[in-house]
């Protein structure tokens, strides 16, 4: 588990990210810095972020926004992780979005996701963790979790936007996500900050770090990307 790279302090407004930890103590301070910040559940109830991992180990996946077709397809694969696999390893899976909580239920229906999910609509946790805003041009390889090509995926996202009750992106479209392994307590074991929309960690590589058995995500028709 490599230590996270340096985080550049934001120049414009908003909460400045906490400096990236360089060792176990700094990782713990980073977790403590976000533990008291709130997330919202599907009913709009405020929950301290730290309550999600204080008593347990958790894989926490921050997504870009709920209309992002890549996030949708990534979460569709997260939904395929059997709960029994997580229970055997005593691990919780949590998705954090940055939309209004009103979008949680429809996003779960769309993706089939039934594990825990919350939102950080003000992106305070994203900022404190140093999650990138904007696209960094970097080669990310072929994701095993992206089924659609750019054109079809973008059209699907646009269609969901215009047919929804509100025309919005269900979050800041410039915000990138990331993946963490946290808990119990303010223990941070792993952090990956996405550099761009395709830079998410392959799910099985994260599951391996927490002792969850391998999940087969390949039993689907091949898609030609253009």
Coordinates of C-alpha atoms in Angstrom, one line a residue, residues 58-217:
X58 CA -14.7 0.1 5.4
X59 CA -13.9 0.4 1.7
X60 CA -15.2 3.9 0.8
X61 CA -15.6 4.8 -2.8
X62 CA -16.0 8.5 -3.7
X63 CA -17.6 8.9 -7.2
X64 CA -17.7 11.9 -9.5
X65 CA -21.3 12.6 -10.0
X66 CA -24.4 10.4 -10.3
X67 CA -25.0 11.3 -14.0
X68 CA -21.4 10.2 -15.0
X69 CA -21.8 7.0 -17.0
X70 CA -18.4 5.8 -15.9
X71 CA -19.4 6.2 -12.3
X72 CA -22.7 4.4 -13.0
X73 CA -21.0 1.5 -14.6
X74 CA -18.4 1.3 -11.8
X75 CA -21.1 1.3 -9.2
X76 CA -23.0 -1.4 -11.2
X77 CA -20.0 -3.6 -10.7
X78 CA -19.7 -2.7 -7.0
X79 CA -23.3 -3.8 -6.7
X80 CA -22.2 -7.3 -8.0
X81 CA -20.0 -7.9 -4.9
X82 CA -21.9 -10.5 -2.8
X83 CA -22.7 -9.3 0.7
X84 CA -21.5 -12.7 1.9
X85 CA -18.0 -11.9 0.6
X86 CA -17.9 -8.7 2.6
X87 CA -19.3 -10.3 5.7
X88 CA -16.7 -13.1 5.6
X89 CA -13.9 -10.5 5.6
X90 CA -15.7 -8.3 8.1
X91 CA -15.6 -5.3 5.7
X92 CA -18.3 -2.7 4.8
X93 CA -18.6 -1.2 1.3
X94 CA -19.7 2.4 1.1
X95 CA -20.2 4.8 -1.8
X96 CA -20.1 8.5 -1.3
X97 CA -21.6 10.8 -4.0
X98 CA -21.7 14.6 -4.1
X99 CA -25.3 15.2 -5.3
X100 CA -28.4 16.1 -3.3
X101 CA -29.6 13.2 -1.2
X102 CA -32.8 13.2 -3.3
X103 CA -30.9 11.4 -6.0
X104 CA -29.7 8.5 -3.9
X105 CA -32.7 6.3 -4.3
X106 CA -33.0 6.6 -8.1
X107 CA -29.2 6.0 -8.5
X108 CA -29.4 2.8 -6.5
X109 CA -32.4 1.6 -8.6
X110 CA -30.5 2.4 -11.7
X111 CA -27.3 0.6 -10.7
X112 CA -28.8 -2.2 -8.6
X113 CA -26.5 -1.0 -5.7
X114 CA -27.7 -2.2 -2.3
X115 CA -24.7 -1.6 -0.1
X116 CA -24.3 1.6 2.0
X117 CA -24.4 5.0 0.2
X118 CA -24.3 8.6 1.3
X119 CA -23.7 12.0 -0.2
X120 CA -21.4 15.0 0.6
X121 CA -23.3 17.7 -1.3
X122 CA -21.0 20.5 -0.2
X123 CA -17.9 18.4 -1.2
X124 CA -16.3 19.2 2.1
X125 CA -14.9 15.7 2.6
X126 CA -13.7 15.6 -1.0
X127 CA -11.8 18.9 -0.4
X128 CA -10.3 17.8 2.9
X129 CA -9.1 14.6 1.4
X130 CA -7.5 16.4 -1.5
X131 CA -9.7 14.9 -4.2
X132 CA -8.8 16.4 -7.5
X133 CA -11.1 18.8 -9.3
X134 CA -10.6 18.9 -13.1
X135 CA -9.1 16.3 -15.5
X136 CA -5.5 15.4 -15.5
X137 CA -4.4 13.9 -18.8
X138 CA -2.8 10.6 -17.9
X139 CA -2.9 7.1 -19.3
X140 CA -5.2 5.0 -17.1
X141 CA -5.3 1.8 -19.1
X142 CA -8.4 -0.1 -20.0
X143 CA -10.9 -0.2 -17.2
X144 CA -12.6 -3.6 -16.6
X145 CA -15.6 -1.8 -15.3
X146 CA -16.5 0.6 -18.2
X147 CA -18.9 -1.1 -20.7
X148 CA -20.0 1.9 -22.8
X149 CA -17.9 3.9 -25.2
X150 CA -17.6 7.7 -24.9
X151 CA -20.4 8.5 -27.4
X152 CA -23.0 6.1 -26.1
X153 CA -22.1 6.7 -22.5
X154 CA -22.3 10.5 -22.9
X155 CA -25.7 10.2 -24.6
X156 CA -27.0 8.0 -21.8
X157 CA -25.9 10.6 -19.3
X158 CA -27.5 13.5 -21.2
X159 CA -30.8 11.5 -21.6
X160 CA -30.9 10.9 -17.8
X161 CA -30.3 14.6 -17.2
X162 CA -33.1 15.9 -19.5
X163 CA -35.6 13.3 -18.4
X164 CA -35.0 13.7 -14.7
X165 CA -37.2 15.9 -12.5
X166 CA -34.5 18.5 -12.4
X167 CA -32.0 19.2 -15.2
X168 CA -28.8 18.9 -13.3
X169 CA -25.6 16.9 -13.2
X170 CA -26.4 15.5 -9.8
X171 CA -23.0 16.9 -8.5
X172 CA -20.1 19.0 -9.8
X173 CA -19.0 17.4 -13.1
X174 CA -15.4 18.6 -12.6
X175 CA -15.0 16.8 -9.3
X176 CA -13.0 13.6 -9.3
X177 CA -13.4 10.8 -6.8
X178 CA -11.2 8.2 -5.1
X179 CA -11.0 5.1 -3.0
X180 CA -10.1 4.7 0.7
X181 CA -9.8 1.9 3.2
X182 CA -10.6 3.1 6.7
X183 CA -11.2 1.9 10.2
X184 CA -11.7 0.8 12.8
X185 CA -11.1 4.1 14.5
X186 CA -9.2 6.9 12.6
X187 CA -7.0 4.4 10.8
X188 CA -6.4 5.0 7.1
X189 CA -4.9 2.0 5.4
X190 CA -5.1 3.1 1.8
X191 CA -6.0 6.1 -0.3
X192 CA -6.2 6.5 -4.1
X193 CA -7.2 9.9 -5.6
X194 CA -8.5 9.6 -9.1
X195 CA -6.6 11.8 -11.6
X196 CA -9.4 11.6 -14.2
X197 CA -12.7 9.9 -14.8
X198 CA -11.0 6.6 -15.9
X199 CA -8.5 6.5 -13.1
X200 CA -10.6 4.6 -10.6
X201 CA -9.0 1.6 -8.9
X202 CA -10.0 -1.8 -10.3
X203 CA -12.4 -3.3 -7.8
X204 CA -10.6 -6.6 -7.3
X205 CA -7.3 -4.9 -6.5
X206 CA -9.1 -3.0 -3.6
X207 CA -10.9 -6.1 -2.4
X208 CA -7.6 -8.0 -2.3
X209 CA -6.2 -5.4 0.1
X210 CA -9.0 -6.2 2.6
X211 CA -9.1 -9.9 2.2
X212 CA -12.3 -10.1 0.1
X213 CA -12.4 -12.9 -2.4
X214 CA -12.1 -12.2 -6.1
X215 CA -15.3 -11.2 -8.0
X216 CA -15.8 -12.1 -11.7
X217 CA -16.7 -8.9 -13.6

